[in-house]
Coordinates of C-alpha atoms in Angstrom, one line a residue:
X338 CA -17.0 83.9 109.2
X339 CA -20.7 83.6 108.6
X340 CA -23.3 81.4 110.2
X341 CA -23.7 79.1 107.3
X342 CA -20.2 78.7 105.8
X343 CA -16.9 79.0 107.6
X344 CA -14.3 81.4 106.4
X345 CA -11.6 79.9 104.1
X346 CA -8.0 80.2 105.3
X347 CA -4.9 80.1 103.3
X348 CA -2.5 77.1 104.0
X349 CA 0.1 78.0 106.7
X350 CA 3.0 77.2 104.3
X351 CA 2.0 80.0 101.9
X352 CA 2.2 79.9 98.2
X353 CA 5.9 80.0 98.1
X354 CA 6.6 77.2 100.5
X355 CA 8.7 74.3 99.2
X356 CA 6.8 71.1 98.3
X357 CA 7.8 67.6 97.3
X358 CA 7.0 65.9 94.0
X359 CA 3.5 65.0 95.3
X360 CA 2.6 68.6 96.2
X361 CA 3.0 68.0 100.0
X362 CA 4.7 70.7 102.0
X363 CA 8.3 69.8 102.7
X364 CA 7.7 70.1 106.5
X365 CA 5.2 67.2 106.3
X366 CA 2.2 69.3 107.4
X367 CA -0.9 68.8 105.3
X368 CA -3.6 71.3 104.8
X369 CA -6.2 70.9 102.0
X370 CA -5.0 73.0 99.2
X371 CA -6.8 76.3 98.6
X372 CA -4.2 78.4 96.9
X373 CA -3.8 78.9 93.2
X374 CA -2.0 76.1 91.3
X375 CA -0.8 75.6 87.8
X376 CA -2.4 72.4 86.5
X377 CA 0.1 69.8 85.1
X378 CA -1.9 69.4 81.9
X379 CA -0.5 72.6 80.5
X380 CA -3.8 74.6 80.5
X381 CA -2.2 77.6 82.1
X382 CA -2.4 79.1 85.5
X383 CA -5.6 78.6 87.5
X384 CA -7.8 81.5 88.7
X385 CA -6.6 83.0 92.0
X386 CA -8.1 81.6 95.1
X387 CA -11.0 83.4 96.6
X388 CA -10.4 85.8 99.5
X389 CA -11.7 84.8 102.9
X390 CA -15.4 85.3 103.3
X391 CA -16.3 88.8 104.7
X392 CA -17.3 88.9 108.4
X393 CA -20.8 90.1 107.4
X394 CA -23.0 90.0 104.4
X395 CA -23.9 87.2 102.2
X396 CA -21.1 86.4 99.8
X397 CA -20.9 83.0 98.2
X398 CA -20.6 81.3 101.6
X399 CA -23.8 82.4 103.4
X400 CA -25.0 85.0 106.0
X401 CA -27.1 88.0 105.1
X402 CA -26.3 91.7 105.1
X403 CA -23.6 93.8 103.5
X404 CA -20.5 92.2 102.1
X405 CA -17.9 92.5 99.4
X406 CA -17.0 90.8 96.1
X407 CA -14.4 88.1 96.2
X408 CA -11.3 88.0 94.0
X409 CA -12.0 85.0 91.7
X410 CA -11.6 83.9 88.1
X411 CA -14.2 84.8 85.6
X412 CA -17.3 82.7 85.2
X413 CA -18.2 81.3 81.8
X414 CA -21.9 80.5 82.6
X415 CA -24.5 81.0 85.2
X416 CA -27.1 78.4 86.3
X417 CA -30.0 78.9 88.8
X418 CA -29.9 76.4 91.7
X419 CA -32.2 73.4 91.1
X420 CA -34.7 72.5 93.8
X421 CA -32.5 70.0 95.7
X422 CA -29.6 72.4 95.8
X423 CA -31.6 75.3 97.0
X424 CA -33.3 73.4 99.8
X425 CA -29.9 72.0 100.9
X426 CA -28.4 75.5 100.8
X427 CA -31.1 77.0 103.0
X428 CA -30.6 74.4 105.7
X429 CA -26.8 74.3 105.9
X430 CA -25.4 74.0 109.4
X431 CA -21.8 74.1 110.5
X432 CA -22.5 71.6 113.2
X433 CA -23.7 68.9 110.7
X434 CA -21.6 69.3 107.5
X435 CA -23.3 68.2 104.3
X436 CA -20.5 66.0 103.1
X437 CA -20.6 62.9 101.0
X438 CA -17.6 60.6 101.5
X439 CA -16.3 58.2 98.8
X440 CA -13.4 55.9 99.6
X441 CA -11.8 53.8 96.8
X442 CA -9.1 51.2 97.8
X443 CA -6.6 50.4 95.0
X444 CA -4.2 47.5 95.3
X445 CA -1.2 49.4 93.8
X446 CA 0.4 52.8 94.0
X447 CA -0.5 55.7 91.7
X448 CA 1.8 58.2 90.1
X449 CA 1.0 61.6 91.7
X450 CA 1.7 63.7 88.7
X451 CA -0.3 61.4 86.3
X452 CA -3.2 61.2 88.8
X453 CA -3.4 65.0 89.3
X454 CA -3.2 65.5 85.5
X455 CA -5.9 62.9 84.9
X456 CA -8.3 64.3 87.5
X457 CA -7.9 67.9 86.1
X458 CA -8.6 66.6 82.6
X459 CA -11.7 64.7 83.9
X460 CA -13.0 68.0 85.4
X461 CA -12.6 69.6 82.0
X462 CA -14.6 66.8 80.4
X463 CA -17.4 67.3 82.9
X464 CA -17.5 71.1 83.1
X465 CA -20.7 71.1 85.2
X466 CA -18.6 70.1 88.2
X467 CA -16.5 73.3 87.8
X468 CA -19.0 75.4 89.7
X469 CA -19.1 77.8 92.7
X470 CA -21.9 79.7 94.3
X471 CA -22.3 83.3 93.0
X472 CA -22.3 86.1 95.6
X473 CA -25.9 86.7 96.6
X474 CA -27.8 89.2 98.8
X475 CA -30.9 88.4 100.8
X476 CA -33.2 90.2 98.4
X477 CA -32.1 88.3 95.3
X478 CA -34.7 85.9 93.9
X479 CA -32.3 83.0 93.1
X480 CA -29.1 81.4 94.2
X481 CA -26.9 80.8 91.1
X482 CA -24.0 78.6 90.2
X483 CA -21.1 80.1 88.3
X484 CA -19.4 77.7 86.0
X485 CA -15.7 78.3 85.6
X486 CA -13.3 77.4 82.8
X487 CA -10.7 76.1 85.2
X488 CA -10.6 75.2 88.9
X489 CA -10.2 78.0 91.4
X490 CA -8.3 75.6 93.6
X491 CA -6.4 72.4 93.1
X492 CA -8.8 69.7 94.5
X493 CA -6.1 67.0 94.6
X494 CA -4.0 66.6 97.8
X495 CA -1.4 64.1 99.0
X496 CA -1.3 64.0 102.8
X497 CA 1.9 62.7 104.3
X498 CA 1.7 58.9 104.5
X499 CA 2.1 57.0 107.8
X500 CA 0.1 55.6 110.7
X501 CA -3.3 57.3 111.0
X502 CA -3.2 59.0 107.7
X503 CA -6.3 57.4 106.4
X504 CA -8.1 57.8 109.7
X505 CA -7.4 61.6 109.7
X506 CA -8.5 61.9 106.1
X507 CA -11.7 60.1 106.9
X508 CA -12.4 62.5 109.7
X509 CA -11.7 65.5 107.4
X510 CA -14.2 64.1 105.0
X511 CA -16.9 63.9 107.7
X512 CA -16.1 67.2 109.4
X513 CA -15.1 69.7 106.7
X514 CA -17.1 70.5 103.5
X515 CA -15.2 71.8 100.5
X516 CA -16.3 75.4 100.3
X517 CA -19.1 76.4 97.9
X518 CA -17.3 79.7 97.0
X519 CA -14.5 77.9 95.1
X520 CA -14.7 75.7 92.1
X521 CA -14.9 72.7 92.3
X522 CA -16.8 71.8 95.5
X523 CA -14.9 68.5 95.8
X524 CA -11.7 67.4 97.5
X525 CA -9.6 64.3 96.5
X526 CA -7.0 63.1 99.0
X527 CA -4.6 60.3 98.0
X528 CA -3.3 58.2 100.9
X529 CA -0.6 55.7 100.5
X530 CA -1.1 52.5 102.5
X531 CA 1.6 50.9 104.5
X532 CA 1.3 47.6 102.5
X533 CA 1.7 49.3 99.1
X534 CA -1.9 50.1 98.2
X535 CA -3.5 53.5 97.7
X536 CA -6.8 55.0 98.9
X537 CA -8.5 57.7 96.9
X538 CA -10.7 59.5 99.4
X539 CA -13.2 62.1 98.0
X540 CA -15.2 64.6 100.0
X541 CA -17.9 66.6 98.2
X542 CA -20.4 69.2 99.2
X543 CA -23.8 67.6 99.0
X544 CA -25.4 71.0 98.2
X545 CA -23.7 70.8 94.8
X546 CA -23.1 67.1 94.0
X547 CA -24.1 63.6 94.9
X548 CA -22.0 60.5 95.0
X549 CA -23.0 58.9 91.7
X550 CA -22.1 62.1 89.8
X551 CA -18.7 62.3 91.5
X552 CA -18.1 58.6 90.7
X553 CA -18.8 59.3 87.1
X554 CA -16.0 62.0 87.1
X555 CA -13.6 59.6 88.9
X556 CA -14.3 56.9 86.2
X557 CA -13.3 59.4 83.6
X558 CA -10.1 60.2 85.6
X559 CA -9.4 56.4 85.7
X560 CA -9.7 56.1 82.0
X561 CA -7.4 59.1 81.4
X562 CA -4.9 57.8 84.0
X563 CA -4.7 54.1 83.0
X564 CA -5.7 54.3 79.3
X565 CA -8.3 51.4 79.7
X566 CA -11.9 51.7 78.7
X567 CA -14.0 52.6 81.7
X568 CA -17.3 52.7 80.0
X569 CA -20.2 51.6 82.2
X570 CA -21.3 47.9 82.0
X571 CA -24.7 47.3 80.4
X572 CA -27.6 47.0 82.8
X573 CA -28.5 43.4 83.5
X574 CA -31.4 42.0 81.5
X575 CA -34.3 41.1 83.8
X576 CA -36.8 38.4 83.0
X577 CA -40.2 39.9 82.4
X578 CA -42.4 39.5 85.4
X579 CA -46.0 39.8 86.3
X580 CA -47.8 43.1 86.5
X581 CA -46.7 44.9 89.7
X582 CA -49.1 44.4 92.5
X583 CA -50.9 47.4 93.9
X584 CA -49.2 49.1 96.8
X585 CA -50.2 47.9 100.3
X586 CA -53.3 49.7 101.6
X587 CA -51.6 50.5 104.9
X588 CA -48.9 52.8 103.5
X589 CA -48.6 55.0 100.4
X590 CA -45.6 54.0 98.3
X591 CA -44.2 57.4 97.9
X592 CA -43.6 60.4 100.1
X593 CA -46.9 61.9 101.2
X594 CA -49.1 62.7 104.2
X595 CA -48.9 60.2 106.9
X596 CA -51.3 59.9 109.9
X597 CA -48.8 58.2 112.2
X598 CA -45.4 59.7 112.9
X599 CA -42.5 57.4 111.8
X600 CA -40.5 55.7 114.5
X601 CA -37.3 57.3 115.6
X602 CA -34.0 55.4 116.3
X603 CA -33.6 55.2 120.1
X604 CA -30.6 57.3 121.2
X605 CA -27.9 55.5 123.1
X606 CA -24.8 57.6 124.0
X607 CA -22.6 55.5 126.2
X608 CA -21.8 56.8 129.7
X609 CA -18.2 58.1 130.2
X610 CA -17.1 54.9 132.0
X611 CA -18.5 52.4 129.5
X612 CA -15.9 50.0 128.1
X613 CA -15.4 49.7 124.4
X614 CA -16.3 46.4 122.7
X615 CA -13.6 43.8 122.5
X616 CA -11.8 43.6 119.1
X617 CA -13.6 41.1 116.9
X618 CA -16.9 41.2 118.8
X619 CA -18.5 43.6 116.4
X620 CA -17.5 45.7 113.3
X621 CA -15.3 48.4 114.5
X622 CA -16.3 52.0 113.7
X623 CA -13.8 54.1 111.7
X624 CA -14.1 57.1 114.0
X625 CA -10.5 58.1 113.9
X626 CA -8.7 60.5 116.1
X627 CA -9.5 64.0 114.9
X628 CA -6.9 66.1 113.2
X629 CA -4.9 68.4 115.4
X630 CA -6.6 71.7 116.1
X631 CA -5.2 75.1 117.0
X632 CA -4.0 75.2 120.6
X633 CA -4.7 71.5 121.0
X634 CA -2.2 68.6 121.1
X635 CA -2.2 66.2 118.2
X636 CA -4.5 63.2 118.6
X637 CA -3.0 59.7 118.8
X638 CA -2.5 58.2 115.4
X639 CA -4.2 55.0 114.5
X640 CA -4.0 52.3 111.9
X641 CA -4.3 53.5 108.3
X642 CA -6.6 50.7 107.2
X643 CA -8.9 50.2 110.2
X644 CA -9.4 52.1 113.4
X645 CA -10.6 51.1 116.8
X646 CA -13.4 53.1 118.5
X647 CA -12.3 56.0 120.6
X648 CA -12.8 55.5 124.3
X649 CA -15.5 57.8 125.8
X650 CA -14.0 60.7 127.6
X651 CA -10.8 60.7 125.4
X652 CA -9.9 63.1 122.7
X653 CA -11.4 62.0 119.4
X654 CA -14.6 60.6 120.9
X655 CA -17.7 62.5 119.9
X656 CA -18.7 63.1 123.5
X657 CA -15.3 64.6 124.4
X658 CA -15.6 68.3 125.2
X659 CA -14.0 70.4 122.6
X660 CA -14.6 68.1 119.6
X661 CA -16.7 69.3 116.7
X662 CA -20.1 67.9 115.8
X663 CA -19.1 65.9 112.8
X664 CA -20.5 62.4 112.2
X665 CA -19.3 59.1 113.4
X666 CA -18.9 56.3 110.9
X667 CA -18.5 52.5 110.7
X668 CA -17.1 50.8 107.6
X669 CA -17.2 47.0 107.1
X670 CA -18.0 44.5 104.4
X671 CA -20.5 41.7 104.5
X672 CA -21.4 38.7 102.3
X673 CA -24.2 39.2 99.9
X674 CA -27.2 37.2 101.3
X675 CA -28.3 34.3 99.1
X676 CA -31.6 34.3 97.2
X677 CA -33.8 31.6 95.7
X678 CA -32.4 30.2 92.4
X679 CA -33.5 32.2 89.4
X680 CA -35.3 30.7 86.4
X681 CA -35.0 31.9 82.8
X682 CA -38.7 32.9 82.7
X683 CA -39.5 34.1 86.2
X684 CA -38.1 37.1 88.0
X685 CA -36.7 36.6 91.5
X686 CA -39.3 36.9 94.2
X687 CA -37.2 39.6 95.8
X688 CA -33.9 41.5 95.1
X689 CA -30.8 42.2 97.1
X690 CA -32.2 45.8 97.5
X691 CA -35.3 44.3 99.1
X692 CA -33.1 42.3 101.5
X693 CA -31.2 45.4 102.4
X694 CA -34.5 47.2 103.1
X695 CA -35.6 44.3 105.3
X696 CA -32.2 44.2 107.1
X697 CA -32.5 47.9 107.8
X698 CA -36.0 47.5 109.2
X699 CA -34.9 44.5 111.4
X700 CA -31.9 46.5 112.7
X701 CA -34.0 49.5 113.7
X702 CA -36.9 47.4 115.2
X703 CA -34.5 45.1 117.2
X704 CA -32.5 48.1 118.4
X705 CA -35.6 50.0 119.5
X706 CA -36.9 46.9 121.3
X707 CA -33.6 46.6 123.2
X708 CA -33.8 50.3 124.2
X709 CA -37.5 50.5 124.9
X710 CA -38.3 52.2 128.2
X711 CA -39.5 49.9 131.0
X712 CA -43.2 50.0 131.8
X713 CA -44.9 49.4 135.2
X714 CA -46.2 45.9 135.8
X715 CA -49.5 45.4 134.1
X716 CA -49.2 48.5 131.9
X717 CA -49.3 47.7 128.2
X718 CA -46.6 49.2 126.1
X719 CA -47.8 51.6 123.4
X720 CA -48.0 50.3 119.8
X721 CA -44.7 50.9 118.1
X722 CA -44.6 53.7 115.5
X723 CA -44.2 52.5 111.8
X724 CA -40.6 52.4 110.5
X725 CA -40.3 54.4 107.2
X726 CA -37.1 54.1 105.1
X727 CA -36.2 56.7 102.5
X728 CA -34.4 55.5 99.4
X729 CA -32.7 57.7 96.7
X730 CA -33.5 56.5 93.2
X731 CA -31.2 57.5 90.3
X732 CA -32.6 57.4 86.8
X733 CA -29.6 59.0 85.1
X734 CA -27.5 57.3 82.4
X735 CA -24.1 56.2 83.6
X736 CA -22.1 57.0 80.4
X737 CA -20.3 60.3 79.7
X738 CA -23.6 62.0 79.1
X739 CA -24.6 61.6 82.7
X740 CA -25.8 65.0 84.2
X741 CA -23.5 66.1 87.0
X742 CA -25.1 67.5 90.1
X743 CA -27.8 66.2 92.5
X744 CA -29.8 63.9 90.3
X745 CA -31.5 61.5 92.6
X746 CA -35.1 61.6 93.7
X747 CA -36.3 60.3 97.1
X748 CA -39.0 57.7 97.6
X749 CA -40.2 56.2 100.9
X750 CA -40.9 52.6 101.8
X751 CA -43.3 52.3 104.6
X752 CA -43.8 49.4 107.0
X753 CA -47.1 49.2 108.7
X754 CA -49.6 47.0 110.5
X755 CA -48.4 43.7 109.2
X756 CA -44.9 44.3 110.6
X757 CA -46.4 45.5 113.9
X758 CA -48.3 42.2 114.1
X759 CA -45.2 40.2 113.4
X760 CA -43.0 42.4 115.7
X761 CA -42.4 39.7 118.3
X762 CA -41.0 37.0 115.9
X763 CA -39.2 39.6 113.8
X764 CA -37.4 41.2 116.7
X765 CA -36.4 37.9 118.3
X766 CA -32.8 36.8 118.5
X767 CA -32.5 35.4 115.9
X768 CA -35.5 36.6 113.9
X769 CA -38.1 34.0 113.0
X770 CA -37.4 32.7 109.4
X771 CA -41.1 32.5 108.4
X772 CA -41.8 36.0 109.6
X773 CA -38.7 37.3 107.7
X774 CA -39.9 35.5 104.5
X775 CA -43.3 37.2 104.8
X776 CA -41.6 40.6 105.3
X777 CA -39.4 40.0 102.2
X778 CA -42.5 39.3 100.1
X779 CA -44.3 42.3 101.3
X780 CA -41.3 44.5 100.8
X781 CA -40.8 43.2 97.2
X782 CA -44.4 44.1 96.4
X783 CA -43.9 47.6 97.8
X784 CA -40.7 48.2 95.8
X785 CA -42.2 46.8 92.6
X786 CA -45.1 49.3 92.9
X787 CA -42.6 52.2 93.5
X788 CA -40.6 51.2 90.4
X789 CA -43.8 51.0 88.3
X790 CA -45.0 54.5 89.4
X791 CA -44.5 57.5 87.2
X792 CA -41.4 59.3 88.4
X793 CA -42.2 62.6 90.2
X794 CA -40.2 65.6 91.2
X795 CA -37.1 65.0 93.2
X796 CA -38.4 66.3 96.5
X797 CA -42.1 66.5 95.8
X798 CA -44.6 69.3 94.8
X799 CA -44.2 71.2 98.1
X800 CA -40.5 71.6 97.7
X801 CA -41.0 72.8 94.1
X802 CA -43.4 75.4 95.2
X803 CA -41.2 76.5 98.1
X804 CA -38.3 77.2 95.8
X805 CA -40.3 79.2 93.2
X806 CA -38.5 82.5 92.7
X807 CA -41.4 84.6 94.0
X808 CA -40.0 85.7 97.4
X809 CA -36.4 86.7 98.0
X810 CA -34.0 83.9 98.9
X811 CA -33.6 85.4 102.4
X812 CA -37.3 85.0 103.1
X813 CA -37.5 81.6 101.4
X814 CA -34.6 80.4 103.5
X815 CA -36.3 81.4 106.7
X816 CA -39.6 79.8 105.7
X817 CA -37.7 76.6 104.6
X818 CA -35.9 76.3 107.9
X819 CA -39.1 76.9 109.9
X820 CA -41.0 74.2 107.9
X821 CA -38.1 71.8 108.3
X822 CA -38.2 72.1 112.1
X823 CA -42.0 71.8 112.1
X824 CA -41.9 68.7 109.8
X825 CA -39.1 67.0 111.8
X826 CA -41.5 64.6 113.6
X827 CA -42.8 63.3 110.3
X828 CA -39.3 62.8 108.8
X829 CA -38.6 59.2 107.8
X830 CA -36.8 56.9 110.3
X831 CA -33.6 56.5 108.3
X832 CA -32.2 56.7 104.8
X833 CA -30.9 53.7 102.9
X834 CA -28.8 54.5 99.9
X835 CA -28.0 51.3 97.9
X836 CA -25.5 52.2 95.2
X837 CA -25.6 48.5 94.0
X838 CA -22.9 47.2 91.7
X839 CA -20.5 49.9 90.5
X840 CA -21.1 50.3 86.8
X841 CA -17.5 51.3 86.0
X842 CA -14.3 49.2 86.1
X843 CA -12.4 52.1 87.7
X844 CA -9.3 50.6 86.1
X845 CA -6.3 52.7 87.1
X846 CA -3.8 50.8 85.0
X847 CA -0.7 49.8 87.0
X848 CA -2.5 50.8 90.2
X849 CA -5.2 48.2 89.6
X850 CA -9.0 48.0 90.0
X851 CA -10.7 48.7 93.4
X852 CA -10.7 46.0 96.0
X853 CA -13.2 47.9 98.1
X854 CA -15.3 51.0 97.7
X855 CA -17.3 52.8 100.4
X856 CA -19.8 55.7 100.2
X857 CA -21.4 57.5 103.1
X858 CA -24.2 60.1 103.2
X859 CA -24.6 62.8 105.7
X860 CA -26.5 61.9 108.9
X861 CA -28.3 64.9 110.1
X862 CA -30.9 65.0 112.9
X863 CA -33.8 64.2 113.2
X864 CA -32.9 61.0 111.4
X865 CA -29.4 60.9 112.7
X866 CA -28.5 57.7 110.8
X867 CA -27.8 56.8 107.2
X868 CA -27.0 53.4 105.7
X869 CA -25.1 53.2 102.5
X870 CA -24.2 50.0 100.6
X871 CA -22.1 49.2 97.6
X872 CA -21.5 45.8 96.0
X873 CA -17.8 45.1 95.1
X874 CA -16.2 41.7 94.2
X875 CA -19.2 39.7 95.6
X876 CA -19.3 41.6 98.9
X877 CA -21.5 44.3 100.3
X878 CA -19.5 47.3 101.5
X879 CA -21.5 48.8 104.3
X880 CA -21.1 52.4 105.7
X881 CA -23.2 53.3 108.8
X882 CA -23.0 57.0 109.6
X883 CA -24.6 58.7 112.6
X884 CA -24.9 62.0 114.4
X885 CA -23.1 62.1 117.8
X886 CA -26.4 63.6 119.2
X887 CA -27.9 60.1 118.6
X888 CA -25.1 57.6 119.1
X889 CA -21.5 57.3 120.2
X890 CA -18.9 54.9 118.7
X891 CA -19.7 52.0 121.0
X892 CA -23.4 52.2 120.2
X893 CA -22.6 52.5 116.5
X894 CA -20.5 49.3 116.7
X895 CA -23.5 47.5 118.3
X896 CA -25.8 48.8 115.7
X897 CA -23.5 47.5 113.0
X898 CA -23.5 44.1 114.6
X899 CA -27.3 44.2 114.5
X900 CA -27.2 45.0 110.8
X901 CA -24.8 42.1 110.2
X902 CA -27.1 39.6 111.9
X903 CA -30.2 41.1 110.3
X904 CA -28.8 40.9 106.8
X905 CA -27.8 37.3 107.5
X906 CA -31.4 36.6 108.6
X907 CA -32.7 37.5 105.1
X908 CA -30.6 34.8 103.4
X909 CA -32.5 32.1 101.5
X910 CA -31.9 28.6 102.8
X911 CA -32.5 25.6 100.6
X912 CA -35.3 23.3 101.7
X913 CA -34.5 20.0 103.3
X914 CA -35.4 16.9 101.4
X915 CA -39.1 16.9 100.9
X916 CA -39.6 20.3 102.6
X917 CA -40.3 23.8 101.5
X918 CA -37.8 26.7 101.5
X919 CA -38.7 29.9 103.2

């Protein structure tokens, strides 16, 4: 096993163990499939599974030094790593897996054979997803992706149904990345619900893919499975508005040098004796009991559709000794906050995305005020640091021509002196409506300026220069990790990824269309928290994901409660008779 990628192990049942019609071992034990499979679409036997990573040397998984070639199927093309992929590859850490989690809830049951066939055919229609990292030595100038004609491993698995199946699948999605040395770097688990529904849970390695790209592949699989047209809906037509206002003078609209260090989210791990919140008092985090581990008893199973927070000090809680360092997560849905009525000729004064940005600011500012250290009597508290929210922006088309990979670019929305002057009324409980209205207008001006700006490179000029193939990858990796540690104090406060309305119907025929969809992005320190939102059926599906070094489950539940009330505070209220609305 190397320092950057764990060795891959064959499933304990072996290739010849008996399986039921869904591909689940007959003994009921589920391990994500890594052995060779024959795809049900008749394309022939897949390439053999890669051998476990060598104990030394940099094979496809990581580590530098001597090593051996792995037994894999032949590659049909080679592509150098783009900038985002290389930066992510340099900074991989087993303690903070770079996984993206996607969870699609269908009202009906799927046919296992048809679904596996459809997913394999969708992979063939988007061949860029059939990739693995080529073996590399420290002196090589580039990392390269190998594109394969067929998957090295079957990415589709069917864990045994029952209580806690979804909770355990969620935990696998947070804790275990699909390996980079086997094509494709994505895992799909199909979980049958107790009430007849089905959950499609995807985990993908963020070094290779992002959520929108994987959703495009899933939309193709839905079309192949159900036979219905899953073309993306046309983008809504916006009323032409006035020329965007210039960005506020207090903060540059895009990533760049900043004189003041952004605020950090105050840590709040609960003490071992702290009680968990009462059911219904706050959104409950979906931090399920972890899957059983070698030489450890199985964890208590929990509800397949929702899970209570683990009690501190018990197995499954992030502070429990012996647990891994994977993220905690909270999933809930919220009503879309109201906005002022739209007119045919005027654009809305602000968007739902602006409301989500403001809700994120309010959540962090209120949380940090509640957790501010006490100051001696008569001593003025220092001025709060500015909150900076990073947002991924995706300019790719959503149809079948959508490029597969990491295609988003990052922009930063800064909040500065005006917000600090309004800090008192904004962080009150509840926030002052007039102060929130002012913040919404300022945020809308900032985001309009960002949208009007010429798109730049995905991670900026410095990242492009850092990944230029001048030095060997071993040296570039060491420099990248050093710079990342040095730049940690200037990292933005948090990341808000608003997927918006899902462009595809995701119609799975007799299994139906999704009733709920959640995404979650990895939450690595120093940010330690990501906020991901999706709009489905007139509701906002919210995923909060945090590092256990920053928060525990009880703190995550309280933070989710703050987001709920902060989002509600951004809702437009109609004016009373003869009055003015905020």
